[in-house]
Amino acid sequence: MKTKYPIVIAIDGTSASGKSTNAKLVAKALGYVYVDTGAMYRTLAWYCLQKSVDIHDAKAVAAACRKWKTSFECVEVKSHLRAVHLLVDGYFPDNEIRTAEVSGATSLIAAVPKVRDWMKKKQRECIQFGDLVMEGRDIGTNVFPETDYKFYLDAKLEERTARRAADGVNENLAARDQRDSQRASAPLMIALGAKVINNSHLTSEQTSGLLLKEIRARLPAQ
Ligand code: DC
């Protein structure tokens, strides 16, 4: 009997380029499990801030990442949308990880190679939950480079800044993009073979529509 290997849709891109919104729409439409890898990095940054670990000290951050007690849960977050959450000490800090302070700390701890190794291993383990739509910065380049479904979302900086402000978060996205793109370990870049979508002038329905059209054209016949 032929066993089916789970499909992974990799959606990478700049901050506030609509990755989360569109990844959720695509996951919902296909019945796949949504994985927000940024939330995993954010959770570690939040944990370090909570535990007074110096986020500028790569060794201290790597040690915290080695020791923290985590687990996964796969839960229905909305009707017809299941998502994987990384819990620390049994808790998912859903709201706490969305502050500008945590965002800034996250791109620092995300540059630590040992953190990236840990995250990659954990993110690959998510296929235990089935077919995935996974969003982040290095999913197509580093976490699941073997997938045939790679996308890169982007939008003009002013548009992205306005989107974050509308969510009540004011932060310097250009500085974060620069840190994410210039780090030595798995920097943000367009994966080979990725379809690039600039959605500055597109609604999320239009963007997810483009993604779904492209994915469905590539999916094997059932
Ligand atoms: O997608 P986000 O804004 O929640 O991501 C927060 C930070 O986490 C981002 O600035 C860079 C880092 N990140 C990463 O380095 N690699 C990923 N796969 C996901 C996020």
Tab-separated table of N, CA and C in Angstrom, residues 22 26 151 153 195-199 201-218:
chain	number	residue	atom	x	y	z
A	22	ASN	N	-3.409	34.918	5.359
A	22	ASN	CA	-3.565	34.080	4.171
A	22	ASN	C	-3.282	32.613	4.448
A	26	VAL	N	-5.953	29.663	3.648
A	26	VAL	CA	-5.588	28.506	2.821
A	26	VAL	C	-5.778	27.209	3.618
A	151	PHE	N	5.872	29.583	-1.191
A	151	PHE	CA	5.361	30.915	-1.526
A	151	PHE	C	6.113	31.963	-0.718
A	153	LEU	N	5.501	35.976	0.369
A	153	LEU	CA	4.608	37.143	0.334
A	153	LEU	C	5.387	38.409	0.706
A	195	LYS	N	6.906	30.878	-5.404
A	195	LYS	CA	6.103	31.855	-6.141
A	195	LYS	C	6.006	33.098	-5.267
A	196	VAL	N	6.420	34.240	-5.835
A	196	VAL	CA	6.412	35.498	-5.088
A	196	VAL	C	5.105	36.241	-5.364
A	197	ILE	N	4.440	36.659	-4.299
A	197	ILE	CA	3.205	37.433	-4.456
A	197	ILE	C	3.350	38.732	-3.689
A	198	ASN	N	3.312	39.856	-4.408
A	198	ASN	CA	3.299	41.158	-3.740
A	198	ASN	C	1.836	41.561	-3.625
A	199	ASN	N	1.366	41.678	-2.386
A	199	ASN	CA	-0.074	41.911	-2.188
A	199	ASN	C	-0.391	43.331	-1.715
A	201	HIS	N	-1.563	45.731	-3.218
A	201	HIS	CA	-2.848	46.214	-3.725
A	201	HIS	C	-3.899	45.100	-3.794
A	202	LEU	N	-3.671	44.043	-3.031
A	202	LEU	CA	-4.629	42.928	-3.065
A	202	LEU	C	-5.322	42.774	-1.718
A	203	THR	N	-6.561	42.335	-1.753
A	203	THR	CA	-7.242	41.981	-0.501
A	203	THR	C	-6.778	40.576	-0.099
A	204	SER	N	-7.080	40.182	1.158
A	204	SER	CA	-6.665	38.832	1.566
A	204	SER	C	-7.434	37.770	0.782
A	205	GLU	N	-8.664	38.084	0.377
A	205	GLU	CA	-9.417	37.111	-0.441
A	205	GLU	C	-8.692	36.905	-1.776
A	206	GLN	N	-8.207	38.019	-2.350
A	206	GLN	CA	-7.500	37.897	-3.636
A	206	GLN	C	-6.173	37.148	-3.456
A	207	THR	N	-5.458	37.491	-2.396
A	207	THR	CA	-4.157	36.826	-2.174
A	207	THR	C	-4.348	35.333	-1.920
A	208	SER	N	-5.276	35.000	-1.021
A	208	SER	CA	-5.470	33.572	-0.732
A	208	SER	C	-6.031	32.855	-1.958
A	209	GLY	N	-6.808	33.577	-2.768
A	209	GLY	CA	-7.332	33.001	-4.010
A	209	GLY	C	-6.186	32.614	-4.944
A	210	LEU	N	-5.192	33.491	-5.044
A	210	LEU	CA	-4.026	33.195	-5.895
A	210	LEU	C	-3.256	31.985	-5.361
A	211	LEU	N	-3.088	31.977	-4.034
A	211	LEU	CA	-2.365	30.860	-3.417
A	211	LEU	C	-3.098	29.541	-3.686
A	212	LEU	N	-4.399	29.555	-3.455
A	212	LEU	CA	-5.170	28.312	-3.612
A	212	LEU	C	-5.169	27.815	-5.056
A	213	LYS	N	-5.251	28.769	-6.002
A	213	LYS	CA	-5.257	28.385	-7.413
A	213	LYS	C	-3.947	27.663	-7.750
A	214	GLU	N	-2.861	28.266	-7.279
A	214	GLU	CA	-1.532	27.706	-7.548
A	214	GLU	C	-1.371	26.326	-6.874
A	215	ILE	N	-1.823	26.227	-5.618
A	215	ILE	CA	-1.680	24.965	-4.869
A	215	ILE	C	-2.515	23.869	-5.530
A	216	ARG	N	-3.762	24.204	-5.858
A	216	ARG	CA	-4.657	23.172	-6.426
A	216	ARG	C	-4.135	22.670	-7.766
A	217	ALA	N	-3.492	23.571	-8.524
A	217	ALA	CA	-2.951	23.149	-9.823
A	217	ALA	C	-1.812	22.153	-9.639
A	218	ARG	N	-1.146	22.234	-8.489
A	218	ARG	CA	0.008	21.344	-8.262
A	218	ARG	C	-0.334	20.088	-7.467
